[in-house]
PDB file of C-alpha atoms in Angstrom:
ATOM      1  CA  MET F  11       0.000   0.000   0.000  1.00 83.00           C
ATOM      2  CA  THR F  12       1.267   3.428  -0.881  1.00 89.00           C
ATOM      3  CA  ILE F  13       0.105   6.499   1.007  1.00 87.00           C
ATOM      4  CA  GLU F  14       0.754  10.029  -0.133  1.00 93.00           C
ATOM      5  CA  LEU F  15       1.009  12.546   2.690  1.00 93.00           C
ATOM      6  CA  LYS F  16       0.476  16.260   2.573  1.00 95.00           C
ATOM      7  CA  PRO F  17       3.591  18.306   3.419  1.00 94.00           C
ATOM      8  CA  GLU F  18       2.101  19.364   6.766  1.00 95.00           C
ATOM      9  CA  GLN F  19       1.427  15.721   7.653  1.00 94.00           C
ATOM     10  CA  GLU F  20       5.027  14.815   6.856  1.00 95.00           C
ATOM     11  CA  LYS F  21       6.250  17.645   9.093  1.00 95.00           C
ATOM     12  CA  ILE F  22       4.112  16.399  11.986  1.00 94.00           C
ATOM     13  CA  ILE F  23       5.579  12.903  11.612  1.00 94.00           C
ATOM     14  CA  GLU F  24       9.147  14.180  11.272  1.00 95.00           C
ATOM     15  CA  TYR F  25       8.715  16.408  14.342  1.00 94.00           C
ATOM     16  CA  ALA F  26       7.386  13.515  16.428  1.00 94.00           C
ATOM     17  CA  ILE F  27      10.389  11.401  15.398  1.00 95.00           C
ATOM     18  CA  LEU F  28      12.885  14.214  16.060  1.00 96.00           C
ATOM     19  CA  ARG F  29      11.454  14.721  19.551  1.00 95.00           C
ATOM     20  CA  GLY F  30      12.171  11.065  20.260  1.00 95.00           C
ATOM     21  CA  HIS F  31       8.582   9.934  20.645  1.00 91.00           C
ATOM     22  CA  PHE F  32       8.903   7.418  17.808  1.00 95.00           C
ATOM     23  CA  LYS F  33      11.736   5.600  16.036  1.00 96.00           C
ATOM     24  CA  GLY F  34      10.257   5.914  12.558  1.00 95.00           C
ATOM     25  CA  PRO F  35       7.184   6.648  10.477  1.00 93.00           C
ATOM     26  CA  GLU F  36       5.865   3.111  10.972  1.00 94.00           C
ATOM     27  CA  GLU F  37       5.667   3.651  14.731  1.00 96.00           C
ATOM     28  CA  VAL F  38       3.823   6.925  14.193  1.00 94.00           C
ATOM     29  CA  LEU F  39       1.296   5.160  11.976  1.00 93.00           C
ATOM     30  CA  ASP F  40       0.905   2.304  14.479  1.00 95.00           C
ATOM     31  CA  ALA F  41       0.215   4.785  17.284  1.00 95.00           C
ATOM     32  CA  ALA F  42      -2.252   6.736  15.145  1.00 94.00           C
ATOM     33  CA  LEU F  43      -4.163   3.583  14.202  1.00 94.00           C
ATOM     34  CA  ALA F  44      -4.222   2.408  17.827  1.00 95.00           C
ATOM     35  CA  ALA F  45      -5.614   5.793  18.901  1.00 94.00           C
ATOM     36  CA  LEU F  46      -8.252   5.602  16.178  1.00 94.00           C
ATOM     37  CA  GLU F  47      -9.318   2.127  17.294  1.00 93.00           C
ATOM     38  CA  THR F  48      -9.460   3.243  20.936  1.00 92.00           C
ATOM     39  CA  ALA F  49     -11.648   6.196  19.983  1.00 90.00           C
ATOM     40  CA  ARG F  50     -13.954   3.903  17.997  1.00 86.00           C
ATOM     41  CA  ILE F  51     -14.315   1.514  20.930  1.00 86.00           C
ATOM     42  CA  GLU F  52     -15.016   4.377  23.332  1.00 84.00           C
ATOM     43  CA  GLU F  53     -17.674   5.709  20.970  1.00 80.00           C
ATOM     44  CA  LEU F  54     -19.364   2.313  20.891  1.00 77.00           C
ATOM     45  CA  ARG F  55     -19.240   2.031  24.686  1.00 80.00           C
ATOM     46  CA  SER F  56     -20.822   5.438  25.141  1.00 79.00           C
ATOM     47  CA  LYS F  57     -23.888   4.537  23.067  1.00 75.00           C
ATOM     48  CA  SER F  58     -26.916   2.992  24.643  1.00 77.00           C
ATOM     49  CA  LEU F  59     -28.188  -0.273  23.234  1.00 74.00           C
ATOM     50  CA  SER F  60     -31.155   1.492  21.655  1.00 74.00           C
ATOM     51  CA  GLN F  61     -28.856   4.026  19.926  1.00 78.00           C
ATOM     52  CA  PHE F  62     -26.665   1.206  18.683  1.00 75.00           C
ATOM     53  CA  LEU F  63     -29.617  -0.743  17.291  1.00 74.00           C
ATOM     54  CA  MET F  64     -31.204   2.325  15.686  1.00 76.00           C
ATOM     55  CA  GLU F  65     -27.956   3.033  13.806  1.00 78.00           C
ATOM     56  CA  SER F  66     -27.667  -0.573  12.696  1.00 77.00           C
ATOM     57  CA  PRO F  67     -28.035  -1.351   8.994  1.00 76.00           C
ATOM     58  CA  PHE F  68     -30.773  -3.794  10.059  1.00 73.00           C
ATOM     59  CA  TYR F  69     -32.859  -1.076  11.763  1.00 75.00           C
ATOM     60  CA  GLU F  70     -35.663  -1.063   9.181  1.00 76.00           C
ATOM     61  CA  ALA F  71     -35.238  -4.636   7.993  1.00 77.00           C
ATOM     62  CA  GLU F  72     -38.354  -5.840   9.864  1.00 78.00           C
ATOM     63  CA  LEU F  73     -36.539  -8.800  11.370  1.00 74.00           C
ATOM     64  CA  ASN F  74     -38.418 -10.987  13.821  1.00 75.00           C
ATOM     65  CA  LEU F  75     -35.956 -11.607  16.640  1.00 73.00           C
ATOM     66  CA  GLU F  76     -38.390 -13.289  19.037  1.00 79.00           C
ATOM     67  CA  ARG F  77     -37.250 -16.604  20.429  1.00 79.00           C
ATOM     68  CA  GLN F  78     -39.422 -19.627  19.954  1.00 81.00           C
ATOM     69  CA  PRO F  79     -40.362 -21.184  23.279  1.00 83.00           C
ATOM     70  CA  ASP F  80     -38.363 -24.245  24.219  1.00 81.00           C
ATOM     71  CA  VAL F  81     -40.826 -27.096  24.603  1.00 81.00           C
ATOM     72  CA  GLY F  82     -38.205 -29.517  25.821  1.00 78.00           C
ATOM     73  CA  ARG F  83     -38.341 -33.225  25.133  1.00 77.00           C
ATOM     74  CA  ASP F  84     -39.806 -36.242  26.773  1.00 76.00           C
ATOM     75  CA  LEU F  85     -37.088 -37.951  28.834  1.00 76.00           C
ATOM     76  CA  ARG F  86     -39.165 -41.017  29.663  1.00 76.00           C
ATOM     77  CA  ASP F  87     -37.908 -42.696  26.489  1.00 71.00           C
ATOM     78  CA  VAL F  88     -34.216 -42.065  27.251  1.00 70.00           C
ATOM     79  CA  ILE F  89     -32.368 -45.270  28.202  1.00 67.00           C
ATOM     80  CA  LEU F  90     -30.165 -44.801  31.233  1.00 60.00           C
TER      81      LEU F  90
END
């Protein structure tokens, strides 16, 4: 994968490396992706279940999610 950065983005990365926070651009990218994932997880945690379900692609799909009652089975025929 090839990524083209804007000059200001390159300067931010170079500055972070020069300050000793990272050894190279790969570490900067790893940290940025980890921060993005953390933010995404925090966003999901902050939503209520109803908000989460209303934003779901299945929201208007008219799915029937009711469970069928478990009628069990007759154990008198089971050989012990």
